[in-house]
Tab-separated table of C-alpha atoms and ligand atoms in Angstrom:
chain	number	residue	atom	x	y	z
E	1	UNK	CA	13.863	-39.996	-28.136
E	2	UNK	CA	13.246	-38.077	-24.900
E	3	UNK	CA	13.004	-39.720	-21.176
E	4	UNK	CA	12.584	-38.743	-18.035
E	5	UNK	CA	14.980	-40.362	-15.168
E	6	UNK	CA	13.666	-40.210	-11.603
E	7	UNK	CA	14.978	-41.014	-8.375
E	8	UNK	CA	12.304	-41.714	-6.177
E	9	UNK	CA	11.793	-41.800	-2.555
E	10	UNK	CA	12.119	-37.831	-1.966
E	11	UNK	CA	9.513	-36.165	0.082
E	12	UNK	CA	7.814	-33.265	-2.044
E	13	UNK	CA	6.917	-29.968	-0.473
E	14	UNK	CA	5.984	-26.405	-1.793
E	15	UNK	CA	4.069	-24.332	-3.428
E	16	UNK	CA	2.691	-24.461	-7.361
E	17	UNK	CA	0.621	-22.035	-9.680
E	18	UNK	CA	-1.390	-24.639	-11.624
E	19	UNK	CA	-1.221	-24.254	-15.372
E	20	UNK	CA	-4.392	-22.973	-17.380
E	21	UNK	CA	-6.456	-25.444	-18.430
E	22	UNK	CA	-5.630	-27.652	-21.661
E	23	UNK	CA	-9.216	-29.031	-22.115
E	24	UNK	CA	-10.528	-25.453	-21.985
E	25	UNK	CA	-7.721	-23.786	-24.080
E	26	UNK	CA	-8.319	-26.058	-26.974
E	27	UNK	CA	-11.888	-25.406	-27.878
E	28	UNK	CA	-11.772	-21.919	-27.087
E	29	UNK	CA	-8.478	-21.549	-29.319
E	30	UNK	CA	-11.185	-23.224	-32.013
E	31	UNK	CA	-13.929	-21.020	-30.839
E	32	UNK	CA	-11.756	-18.091	-32.048
E	33	UNK	CA	-12.641	-18.666	-35.400
E	34	UNK	CA	-15.869	-17.828	-34.945
E	35	UNK	CA	-14.656	-14.199	-34.163
E	36	UNK	CA	-14.310	-11.175	-36.563
E	37	UNK	CA	-11.822	-9.728	-34.701
E	38	UNK	CA	-8.703	-10.318	-32.780
E	39	UNK	CA	-8.923	-12.759	-29.438
E	40	UNK	CA	-6.177	-12.527	-26.642
E	41	UNK	CA	-5.943	-16.014	-24.582
E	42	UNK	CA	-4.294	-15.707	-21.351
E	43	UNK	CA	-3.546	-18.814	-19.376
E	44	UNK	CA	-2.980	-20.974	-22.338
E	45	UNK	CA	-0.713	-23.563	-21.093
E	46	UNK	CA	2.481	-24.101	-23.179
E	47	UNK	CA	1.854	-27.198	-24.349
E	48	UNK	CA	2.441	-29.503	-27.633
E	49	UNK	CA	-1.533	-29.869	-28.180
E	50	UNK	CA	-1.921	-26.218	-27.645
E	51	UNK	CA	0.656	-25.579	-30.463
E	52	UNK	CA	-0.917	-28.339	-32.607
E	53	UNK	CA	-4.110	-25.938	-32.198
E	54	UNK	CA	-2.113	-23.038	-33.194
E	55	UNK	CA	-1.143	-24.556	-36.174
E	56	UNK	CA	-4.334	-25.490	-37.356
E	57	UNK	CA	-5.597	-21.889	-36.968
E	58	UNK	CA	-2.757	-20.545	-39.013
E	59	UNK	CA	-3.315	-23.327	-41.705
E	60	UNK	CA	-6.886	-21.862	-42.276
E	61	UNK	CA	-5.490	-18.215	-42.672
E	62	UNK	CA	-6.032	-17.215	-38.941
E	63	UNK	CA	-2.893	-15.459	-37.307
E	64	UNK	CA	-2.409	-17.116	-34.164
E	65	UNK	CA	0.963	-16.194	-32.239
E	66	UNK	CA	1.862	-17.627	-28.801
E	67	UNK	CA	4.248	-16.373	-26.167
E	68	UNK	CA	4.260	-15.807	-22.007
E	69	UNK	CA	1.055	-18.198	-22.098
E	70	UNK	CA	-1.086	-15.740	-24.316
E	71	UNK	CA	-2.319	-16.643	-27.435
E	72	UNK	CA	-3.136	-14.099	-29.752
E	73	UNK	CA	-5.598	-14.947	-32.460
E	74	UNK	CA	-6.476	-13.121	-35.421
E	75	UNK	CA	-9.256	-14.412	-37.293
E	76	UNK	CA	-10.087	-11.713	-39.617
E	77	UNK	CA	-9.280	-13.932	-42.830
E	78	UNK	CA	-10.280	-17.499	-43.331
E	79	UNK	CA	-8.631	-19.011	-46.302
E	80	UNK	CA	-8.635	-22.636	-46.154
E	81	UNK	CA	-11.684	-24.533	-44.825
E	82	UNK	CA	-10.221	-28.134	-44.760
E	83	UNK	CA	-7.644	-29.397	-42.289
E	84	UNK	CA	-4.967	-31.544	-43.338
E	85	UNK	CA	-4.777	-35.221	-41.857
E	86	UNK	CA	-1.296	-34.361	-40.628
E	87	UNK	CA	-2.322	-31.549	-38.446
E	88	UNK	CA	-5.837	-33.365	-37.439
E	89	UNK	CA	-3.555	-36.540	-36.321
E	90	UNK	CA	-1.065	-33.874	-33.923
E	91	UNK	CA	-3.918	-33.527	-31.909
E	92	UNK	CA	-6.747	-35.872	-30.734
E	93	UNK	CA	-9.573	-33.379	-30.112
E	94	UNK	CA	-8.871	-31.613	-33.245
E	95	UNK	CA	-12.430	-32.472	-34.259
E	96	UNK	CA	-13.416	-29.446	-31.955
E	97	UNK	CA	-12.522	-27.478	-35.188
E	98	UNK	CA	-15.496	-28.839	-36.934
E	99	UNK	CA	-18.117	-27.044	-35.327
E	100	UNK	CA	-16.427	-23.755	-35.098
E	101	UNK	CA	-15.140	-24.129	-38.823
E	102	UNK	CA	-19.099	-24.830	-40.005
E	103	UNK	CA	-20.160	-22.099	-38.171
E	104	UNK	CA	-17.697	-19.866	-39.515
E	105	UNK	CA	-17.856	-20.640	-43.186
E	106	UNK	CA	-20.539	-23.205	-43.639
E	107	UNK	CA	-17.951	-25.959	-44.863
E	108	UNK	CA	-15.225	-27.830	-43.524
E	109	UNK	CA	-13.141	-31.070	-44.324
E	110	UNK	CA	-11.608	-33.137	-41.707
E	111	UNK	CA	-10.190	-36.334	-40.835
E	112	UNK	CA	-11.719	-38.956	-38.959
E	113	UNK	CA	-9.821	-38.982	-35.769
E	114	UNK	CA	-9.597	-42.657	-35.922
E	115	UNK	CA	-8.603	-45.075	-32.781
E	116	UNK	CA	-6.390	-43.352	-29.987
E	117	UNK	CA	-4.874	-44.672	-27.045
E	118	UNK	CA	-7.863	-44.732	-25.062
E	119	UNK	CA	-9.419	-47.025	-27.576
E	120	UNK	CA	-11.573	-46.262	-30.249
E	121	UNK	CA	-12.845	-42.703	-30.327
E	122	UNK	CA	-15.977	-42.494	-31.962
E	123	UNK	CA	-17.611	-39.257	-33.536
E	124	UNK	CA	-21.024	-40.312	-34.102
E	125	UNK	CA	-23.023	-38.229	-31.787
E	126	UNK	CA	-21.199	-35.162	-33.126
E	127	UNK	CA	-22.192	-36.271	-36.669
E	128	UNK	CA	-25.907	-36.908	-35.872
E	129	UNK	CA	-26.230	-33.682	-34.056
E	130	UNK	CA	-24.580	-31.523	-36.653
E	131	UNK	CA	-26.868	-33.132	-39.496
E	132	UNK	CA	-30.144	-32.196	-37.362
E	133	UNK	CA	-28.711	-28.608	-37.282
E	134	UNK	CA	-28.714	-28.715	-41.493
E	135	UNK	CA	-25.434	-30.024	-42.208
E	136	UNK	CA	-24.734	-32.519	-44.695
E	137	UNK	CA	-21.837	-34.646	-44.032
E	138	UNK	CA	-20.215	-37.371	-45.873
E	139	UNK	CA	-17.224	-39.551	-45.522
E	140	UNK	CA	-14.568	-39.606	-48.772
E	141	UNK	CA	-11.435	-41.633	-48.724
E	142	UNK	CA	-11.623	-41.139	-44.765
E	143	UNK	CA	-11.754	-37.467	-44.550
E	144	UNK	CA	-15.497	-36.103	-43.536
E	145	UNK	CA	-16.591	-33.654	-45.753
E	146	UNK	CA	-19.009	-31.045	-44.252
E	147	UNK	CA	-21.284	-28.577	-46.135
E	148	UNK	CA	-24.498	-26.403	-45.337
E	149	UNK	CA	-26.238	-25.846	-48.130
E	150	UNK	CA	-27.895	-22.539	-46.738
E	151	UNK	CA	-24.168	-21.560	-45.392
E	152	UNK	CA	-25.896	-21.020	-41.939
E	153	UNK	CA	-26.758	-23.960	-39.837
E	154	UNK	CA	-30.226	-23.654	-38.052
E	155	UNK	CA	-31.170	-24.562	-34.518
E	156	UNK	CA	-32.638	-27.773	-33.160
E	157	UNK	CA	-33.653	-29.761	-30.308
E	158	UNK	CA	-30.994	-32.254	-29.465
E	159	UNK	CA	-30.681	-34.887	-27.097
E	160	UNK	CA	-27.253	-36.531	-26.319
E	161	UNK	CA	-27.207	-40.422	-25.669
E	162	UNK	CA	-24.451	-39.952	-23.449
E	163	UNK	CA	-23.250	-36.341	-22.249
E	164	UNK	CA	-20.149	-36.311	-24.267
E	165	UNK	CA	-17.738	-33.082	-23.841
E	166	UNK	CA	-16.429	-33.108	-27.414
E	167	UNK	CA	-19.946	-33.316	-29.144
E	168	UNK	CA	-21.933	-30.903	-26.585
E	169	UNK	CA	-18.528	-28.455	-27.520
E	170	UNK	CA	-19.186	-28.786	-31.772
E	171	UNK	CA	-22.832	-28.445	-31.313
E	172	UNK	CA	-22.298	-25.180	-29.298
E	173	UNK	CA	-19.527	-23.906	-31.714
E	174	UNK	CA	-21.960	-24.543	-34.626
E	175	UNK	CA	-24.810	-23.453	-32.728
E	176	UNK	CA	-23.460	-20.013	-31.585
E	177	UNK	CA	-24.178	-18.141	-35.108
E	178	UNK	CA	-26.873	-20.610	-36.273
E	179	UNK	CA	-30.325	-19.587	-37.423
E	180	UNK	CA	-32.625	-19.694	-34.055
E	181	UNK	CA	-32.288	-21.511	-31.184
E	182	UNK	CA	-30.814	-24.812	-30.504
E	183	UNK	CA	-31.398	-26.921	-27.025
E	184	UNK	CA	-28.915	-29.504	-25.831
E	185	UNK	CA	-30.484	-31.865	-23.887
E	186	UNK	CA	-28.189	-34.449	-21.715
E	187	UNK	CA	-25.331	-31.947	-22.354
E	188	UNK	CA	-22.099	-32.967	-20.829
E	189	UNK	CA	-21.437	-30.555	-17.555
E	190	UNK	CA	-17.771	-30.163	-17.205
E	191	UNK	CA	-16.699	-27.106	-16.168
E	192	UNK	CA	-14.433	-26.447	-19.651
E	193	UNK	CA	-17.604	-26.555	-21.442
E	194	UNK	CA	-18.489	-23.367	-18.957
E	195	UNK	CA	-15.320	-21.878	-19.895
E	196	UNK	CA	-15.850	-22.209	-23.493
E	197	UNK	CA	-19.315	-20.799	-23.042
E	198	UNK	CA	-17.903	-17.867	-20.612
E	199	UNK	CA	-15.362	-17.279	-23.710
E	200	UNK	CA	-18.348	-17.054	-26.194
E	201	UNK	CA	-20.442	-15.417	-24.314
E	202	UNK	CA	-17.903	-12.411	-23.842
E	203	UNK	CA	-17.678	-12.395	-27.513
E	204	UNK	CA	-21.305	-11.670	-27.728
E	205	UNK	CA	-23.024	-15.404	-28.004
E	206	UNK	CA	-26.163	-15.830	-26.224
E	207	UNK	CA	-25.809	-19.046	-24.136
E	208	UNK	CA	-27.675	-20.527	-21.428
E	209	UNK	CA	-27.641	-23.382	-19.192
E	210	UNK	CA	-23.796	-24.474	-19.351
E	211	UNK	CA	-22.933	-26.608	-16.296
E	212	UNK	CA	-26.459	-27.727	-16.151
E	213	UNK	CA	-27.668	-30.825	-18.449
E	214	UNK	CA	-29.802	-28.735	-20.548
E	215	UNK	CA	-28.206	-26.071	-22.589
E	216	UNK	CA	-30.010	-23.007	-24.345
E	217	UNK	CA	-28.098	-21.536	-27.265
E	218	UNK	CA	-29.665	-18.504	-29.390
E	219	UNK	CA	-27.683	-17.993	-32.788
E	220	UNK	CA	-26.480	-14.027	-33.002
E	221	UNK	CA	-25.462	-12.845	-36.416
E	222	UNK	CA	-21.875	-12.504	-35.544
E	223	UNK	CA	-19.281	-12.781	-32.450
E	224	UNK	CA	-16.660	-9.990	-31.953
E	225	UNK	CA	-13.322	-10.545	-30.165
E	226	UNK	CA	-12.446	-10.321	-26.662
E	227	UNK	CA	-9.812	-10.853	-23.972
E	228	UNK	CA	-10.063	-14.157	-21.696
E	229	UNK	CA	-8.229	-15.881	-19.292
E	230	UNK	CA	-8.512	-19.734	-19.647
E	231	UNK	CA	-9.618	-21.366	-16.356
E	232	UNK	CA	-6.770	-23.218	-14.021
E	233	UNK	CA	-6.357	-27.167	-15.017
E	234	UNK	CA	-8.341	-29.438	-12.477
E	235	UNK	CA	-6.675	-32.091	-14.100
E	236	UNK	CA	-3.239	-31.138	-13.125
E	237	UNK	CA	-4.156	-30.381	-9.617
E	238	UNK	CA	-5.424	-33.928	-9.286
E	239	UNK	CA	-1.824	-34.821	-10.819
E	240	UNK	CA	0.058	-32.568	-8.156
E	241	UNK	CA	-1.922	-33.799	-5.430
E	242	UNK	CA	-1.680	-37.565	-6.006
E	243	UNK	CA	2.261	-36.978	-6.677
E	244	UNK	CA	2.371	-35.380	-3.455
E	245	UNK	CA	0.068	-38.026	-1.610
E	246	UNK	CA	2.218	-40.786	-3.123
E	247	UNK	CA	5.631	-39.357	-2.161
E	248	UNK	CA	4.691	-37.608	1.104
E	249	UNK	CA	4.944	-34.443	1.913
E	250	UNK	CA	3.054	-30.510	1.450
E	251	UNK	CA	1.759	-29.063	-1.307
E	252	UNK	CA	0.073	-25.590	-1.726
E	253	UNK	CA	-1.513	-25.261	-5.086
E	254	UNK	CA	-2.247	-21.876	-6.163
E	255	UNK	CA	-4.818	-20.679	-8.923
E	256	UNK	CA	-6.968	-23.406	-8.448
E	257	UNK	CA	-10.293	-23.866	-9.142
E	258	UNK	CA	-11.806	-25.368	-5.964
E	259	UNK	CA	-15.469	-26.520	-6.485
E	260	UNK	CA	-14.756	-27.974	-9.855
E	261	UNK	CA	-11.799	-30.122	-8.268
E	262	UNK	CA	-13.975	-31.282	-5.394
E	263	UNK	CA	-15.237	-34.300	-6.919
E	264	UNK	CA	-11.739	-35.588	-7.034
E	265	UNK	CA	-10.813	-33.927	-3.651
E	266	UNK	CA	-13.521	-35.578	-2.015
E	267	UNK	CA	-12.197	-38.918	-2.592
E	268	UNK	CA	-8.256	-38.138	-2.330
E	269	UNK	CA	-9.559	-37.018	1.324
E	270	UNK	CA	-10.552	-40.536	1.936
E	271	UNK	CA	-7.160	-41.774	1.752
E	272	UNK	CA	-6.259	-40.009	5.155
E	273	UNK	CA	-4.520	-36.754	3.835
E	274	UNK	CA	-5.309	-33.638	4.877
E	275	UNK	CA	-6.796	-31.038	2.638
E	276	UNK	CA	-7.686	-27.348	3.212
E	277	UNK	CA	-9.078	-25.517	0.489
E	278	UNK	CA	-9.511	-21.167	0.130
E	279	UNK	CA	-10.675	-19.511	-2.532
E	280	UNK	CA	-8.499	-20.264	-5.007
E	281	UNK	CA	-5.880	-22.603	-3.112
E	282	UNK	CA	-5.717	-26.545	-2.160
E	283	UNK	CA	-3.445	-27.501	0.725
E	284	UNK	CA	-2.567	-31.087	0.845
E	285	UNK	CA	-0.595	-32.644	3.749
E	286	UNK	CA	0.117	-36.255	2.945
E	287	UNK	CA	-0.743	-38.909	5.758
E	288	UNK	CA	1.835	-41.018	6.800
E	289	UNK	CA	0.634	-44.199	5.067
E	290	UNK	CA	-2.097	-43.619	2.666
E	291	UNK	CA	-5.194	-45.662	3.537
E	292	UNK	CA	-7.017	-47.542	0.403
E	293	UNK	CA	-10.635	-45.974	-0.971
E	294	UNK	CA	-13.394	-48.236	0.971
E	295	UNK	CA	-15.784	-47.318	-2.064
E	296	UNK	CA	-15.271	-48.108	-5.332
E	297	UNK	CA	-13.990	-45.260	-7.237
E	298	UNK	CA	-15.984	-45.032	-10.428
E	299	UNK	CA	-15.488	-42.721	-12.879
E	300	UNK	CA	-18.402	-40.511	-14.402
E	301	UNK	CA	-19.229	-37.700	-16.611
E	302	UNK	CA	-18.592	-34.294	-14.173
E	303	UNK	CA	-19.780	-33.975	-11.321
E	304	UNK	CA	-18.717	-37.550	-10.889
E	305	UNK	CA	-15.280	-38.679	-10.225
E	306	UNK	CA	-13.153	-37.653	-13.410
E	307	UNK	CA	-11.584	-40.409	-15.719
E	308	UNK	CA	-8.560	-38.381	-16.384
E	309	UNK	CA	-7.642	-38.812	-12.452
E	310	UNK	CA	-8.289	-42.318	-12.505
E	311	UNK	CA	-4.551	-43.009	-13.418
E	312	UNK	CA	-2.893	-40.868	-11.041
E	313	UNK	CA	-4.900	-41.454	-8.081
E	314	UNK	CA	-4.582	-45.194	-8.751
E	315	UNK	CA	-0.372	-44.413	-8.659
E	316	UNK	CA	-1.115	-42.963	-5.162
E	317	UNK	CA	-3.136	-45.700	-3.932
E	318	UNK	CA	-0.467	-48.705	-5.150
E	319	UNK	CA	1.246	-48.235	-1.774
E	320	UNK	CA	-1.862	-47.704	0.496
E	321	UNK	CA	-3.092	-49.754	2.962
E	322	UNK	CA	-6.117	-52.183	2.028
E	323	UNK	CA	-7.355	-52.767	-1.445
E	324	UNK	CA	-8.900	-50.208	-3.630
E	325	UNK	CA	-11.306	-50.418	-6.506
E	326	UNK	CA	-11.317	-48.619	-9.876
E	327	UNK	CA	-14.389	-48.764	-12.140
E	328	UNK	CA	-13.966	-47.007	-15.256
E	329	UNK	CA	-17.045	-46.092	-17.011
E	330	UNK	CA	-15.909	-43.433	-19.767
E	331	UNK	CA	-13.252	-44.959	-22.111
E	332	UNK	CA	-12.673	-48.576	-23.017
E	333	UNK	CA	-8.751	-48.529	-22.601
E	334	UNK	CA	-8.070	-46.641	-19.727
E	335	UNK	CA	-6.016	-49.151	-18.011
E	336	UNK	CA	-3.106	-49.277	-19.981
E	337	UNK	CA	-0.697	-47.751	-17.312
E	338	UNK	CA	-1.364	-50.587	-14.889
E	339	UNK	CA	1.575	-53.116	-16.613
E	340	UNK	CA	4.023	-50.103	-15.859
E	341	UNK	CA	2.806	-49.701	-12.311
E	342	UNK	CA	2.912	-53.864	-11.899
E	343	UNK	CA	6.493	-53.561	-13.183
E	344	UNK	CA	7.196	-51.151	-10.303
E	345	UNK	CA	5.959	-53.744	-7.766
E	346	UNK	CA	2.001	-53.225	-7.656
E	347	UNK	CA	-0.260	-55.497	-7.281
E	348	UNK	CA	-3.399	-54.461	-9.758
E	349	UNK	CA	-5.739	-57.059	-11.114
E	350	UNK	CA	-7.857	-55.810	-14.180
E	351	UNK	CA	-11.107	-57.519	-14.831
E	352	UNK	CA	-12.740	-55.534	-17.942
E	353	UNK	CA	-13.707	-52.072	-16.486
E	354	UNK	CA	-12.804	-52.939	-12.810
E	355	UNK	CA	-9.075	-52.413	-11.684
E	356	UNK	CA	-8.744	-54.163	-8.030
E	357	UNK	CA	-5.529	-52.532	-6.617
E	358	UNK	CA	-4.097	-54.047	-3.347
E	359	UNK	CA	-1.992	-51.613	-1.855
E	360	UNK	CA	1.682	-53.015	-1.135
E	361	UNK	CA	4.467	-51.923	0.931
E	362	UNK	CA	6.397	-49.833	-1.382
E	363	UNK	CA	6.910	-49.912	-5.249
E	364	UNK	CA	10.542	-50.059	-6.595
E	365	UNK	CA	11.985	-48.230	-9.382
E	366	UNK	CA	11.745	-49.782	-13.292
E	367	UNK	CA	11.994	-48.717	-16.926
E	368	UNK	CA	8.429	-48.178	-18.079
E	369	UNK	CA	6.841	-46.612	-21.282
E	370	UNK	CA	4.154	-43.913	-21.304
E	371	UNK	CA	1.502	-44.887	-23.698
E	372	UNK	CA	-0.922	-42.402	-23.081
E	373	UNK	CA	-1.081	-38.816	-21.205
E	374	UNK	CA	-2.789	-39.313	-17.703
E	375	UNK	CA	-1.123	-42.901	-17.737
E	376	UNK	CA	2.277	-41.431	-18.271
E	377	UNK	CA	1.483	-38.908	-15.422
E	378	UNK	CA	0.770	-41.971	-13.491
E	379	UNK	CA	3.922	-43.450	-14.002
E	380	UNK	CA	5.926	-40.414	-13.086
E	381	UNK	CA	3.651	-40.017	-9.817
E	382	UNK	CA	4.774	-43.881	-9.064
E	383	UNK	CA	8.442	-43.422	-9.956
E	384	UNK	CA	8.371	-40.474	-7.633
E	385	UNK	CA	7.374	-42.663	-4.509
E	386	UNK	CA	9.508	-45.783	-5.511
E	387	UNK	CA	12.806	-46.615	-4.008
E	388	UNK	CA	15.209	-46.441	-6.748
E	389	UNK	CA	15.727	-45.044	-10.189
E	390	UNK	CA	12.933	-45.162	-13.113
E	391	UNK	CA	13.269	-44.240	-16.572
E	392	UNK	CA	10.231	-43.262	-18.282
E	393	UNK	CA	10.274	-43.210	-22.322
E	394	UNK	CA	7.120	-42.034	-24.289
E	395	UNK	CA	7.079	-38.742	-22.596
E	396	UNK	CA	5.761	-36.684	-25.714
E	397	UNK	CA	2.261	-38.314	-24.335
E	398	UNK	CA	3.307	-36.726	-20.984
E	399	UNK	CA	4.322	-33.183	-22.791
E	400	UNK	CA	0.604	-32.974	-24.238
E	401	UNK	CA	-0.842	-32.205	-20.961
E	402	UNK	CA	1.792	-30.780	-18.366
E	403	UNK	CA	3.596	-27.822	-18.830
E	404	UNK	CA	7.535	-28.328	-17.959
E	405	UNK	CA	6.743	-31.103	-15.402
E	406	UNK	CA	10.216	-31.504	-14.642
E	407	UNK	CA	10.285	-27.653	-13.421
E	408	UNK	CA	7.091	-28.123	-11.182
E	409	UNK	CA	8.249	-31.651	-9.485
E	410	UNK	CA	11.917	-29.458	-9.018
E	411	UNK	CA	10.396	-26.959	-7.140
E	412	UNK	CA	8.827	-29.410	-4.772
E	413	UNK	CA	12.274	-30.731	-4.577
E	414	UNK	CA	11.997	-34.344	-6.730
E	415	UNK	CA	14.548	-35.549	-8.608
E	416	UNK	CA	13.211	-35.941	-12.344
E	417	UNK	CA	15.124	-34.881	-15.031
E	418	UNK	CA	14.950	-34.972	-18.543
E	419	UNK	CA	17.184	-36.455	-21.280
E	420	UNK	CA	17.525	-36.785	-24.977
E	421	UNK	CA	16.570	-34.682	-27.861
C	501	UD1	C1	-12.963	-34.964	-23.259
C	501	UD1	C2	-11.489	-34.381	-22.900
C	501	UD1	C3	-10.825	-35.805	-22.227
C	501	UD1	C4	-11.800	-36.310	-20.961
C	501	UD1	C5	-12.998	-36.681	-21.754
C	501	UD1	C6	-14.204	-37.488	-20.792
C	501	UD1	C7	-10.706	-32.948	-24.141
C	501	UD1	C8	-9.920	-32.304	-25.400
C	501	UD1	N1	-10.452	-34.083	-23.888
C	501	UD1	O1	-12.353	-35.941	-24.354
C	501	UD1	O2	-9.562	-35.369	-21.633
C	501	UD1	O3	-11.221	-37.599	-20.710
C	501	UD1	O4	-13.516	-35.677	-22.152
C	501	UD1	O5	-14.223	-36.127	-19.733
C	501	UD1	O6	-11.375	-31.980	-23.626
C	501	UD1	N2	-18.315	-40.960	-27.650
C	501	UD1	C9	-19.317	-41.868	-28.520
C	501	UD1	N3	-19.201	-41.094	-29.593
C	501	UD1	C10	-19.437	-39.544	-29.944
C	501	UD1	C11	-18.793	-39.080	-28.888
C	501	UD1	C12	-18.183	-39.649	-27.740
C	501	UD1	O7	-19.465	-43.138	-28.362
C	501	UD1	O8	-20.024	-38.849	-30.724
C	501	UD1	C13	-17.758	-41.693	-26.313
C	501	UD1	C14	-16.542	-42.187	-26.147
C	501	UD1	O9	-15.927	-42.671	-26.888
C	501	UD1	C15	-16.105	-42.192	-24.809
C	501	UD1	C16	-17.195	-41.291	-24.215
C	501	UD1	O10	-18.024	-41.106	-25.108
C	501	UD1	O11	-16.228	-43.454	-24.700
C	501	UD1	C17	-16.662	-39.714	-23.747
C	501	UD1	O12	-16.083	-39.076	-24.666
C	501	UD1	P1	-16.382	-37.505	-24.721
C	501	UD1	O13	-17.032	-36.896	-23.431
C	501	UD1	O14	-16.684	-37.156	-25.786
C	501	UD1	O15	-14.856	-37.134	-24.513
C	501	UD1	P2	-13.791	-36.291	-25.046
C	501	UD1	O16	-14.584	-35.177	-25.782
C	501	UD1	O17	-12.909	-36.797	-26.578
């Protein structure tokens, strides 16, 4: 079992180039299944979730190789349409292969993703939408068996009860080669949806309205391959900015997607940090002591404050002057990092979906266990700002989303070491 040992209290300064977005790269890798020839994806982050997606592709018969942040996917031959439970469970978002596999072959067998560390992760919206597009879906011994009687799905007018990112992606993936037009009302507007659509359009898909709440997809006969560069990771940006805000110092992020990160930046700015942005750069100079954020920080679908940045910002605000209030509106179990922060001296009270964070003078080091990806990153941010030494276990969660985090923190002058096998 690996762990991080972090000596806190050093300020962090320097420049980092942001990794490509995990949440873009995963659906784009699934989308490659729809193509008739090779796809080359640049700036794919080297993460365990990406390797899991590559294993799923290889299992189906696609040939996926990965080196130097480039995934080369040759999807010419598909020999399997069932994805084993073990592979599905390696990565929570494996359900995204459902829409792509259906679009390519008209059938698939996948597993129910089940509960995860953020609480139950239902897929009712995915299923209801795909059924409206002509997919027969049944459950057999915990497996979801999907088949399109006519092999090709048909377009449909759909309205999502909630702008789910995964459901929007699955529908788009099934719709791009379906017969006719699909309209998604109340679609998710996350930038990663636009990135997926950007890739699909480059392969010949006809999609309009991504980034807005009404997306229209007109089915085409087939997609060709392309070369595509994955967008930068706005959540990794929020994480490194929160770390430097917490530990104090200066950070220049390059390869940043500035407009997409603004919902986070506009809240971080309220802590008194100086933030300047350029075309693809974000500069931050931390305040001598952060101020609490006056307005309630409500997580919302994009362009609201991102749920994935809630934990890391909370870590920074634990030692701010005054009281900040968070309201988590997307996931049920997204405060699991708070116990660890409290163990490090934070004053946090959780009442249902609200967390009240009273700023303390300083955190102290402690032994804590990461139980989810962003919560784990929050523990690292807190440990870097704390006095003394912390140990963070459960770091496989963190490796799902941050490329060589110890190198990134080390480059900024932080003391974070990985130990163990
Ligand atoms: C994606 C992101 C994740 C982010 C989340 C919200 C990826 C790989 N993951 O997850 O990092 O935190 O968006 O921005 O891109 N829901 C249902 N029924 C459904 C689908 C969703 O009830 O059929 C609920 C979920 O339980 C959750 C909410 O809707 O409470 C949002 O989920 P969704 O937007 O689908 O998130 P993911 O796509 O799983």
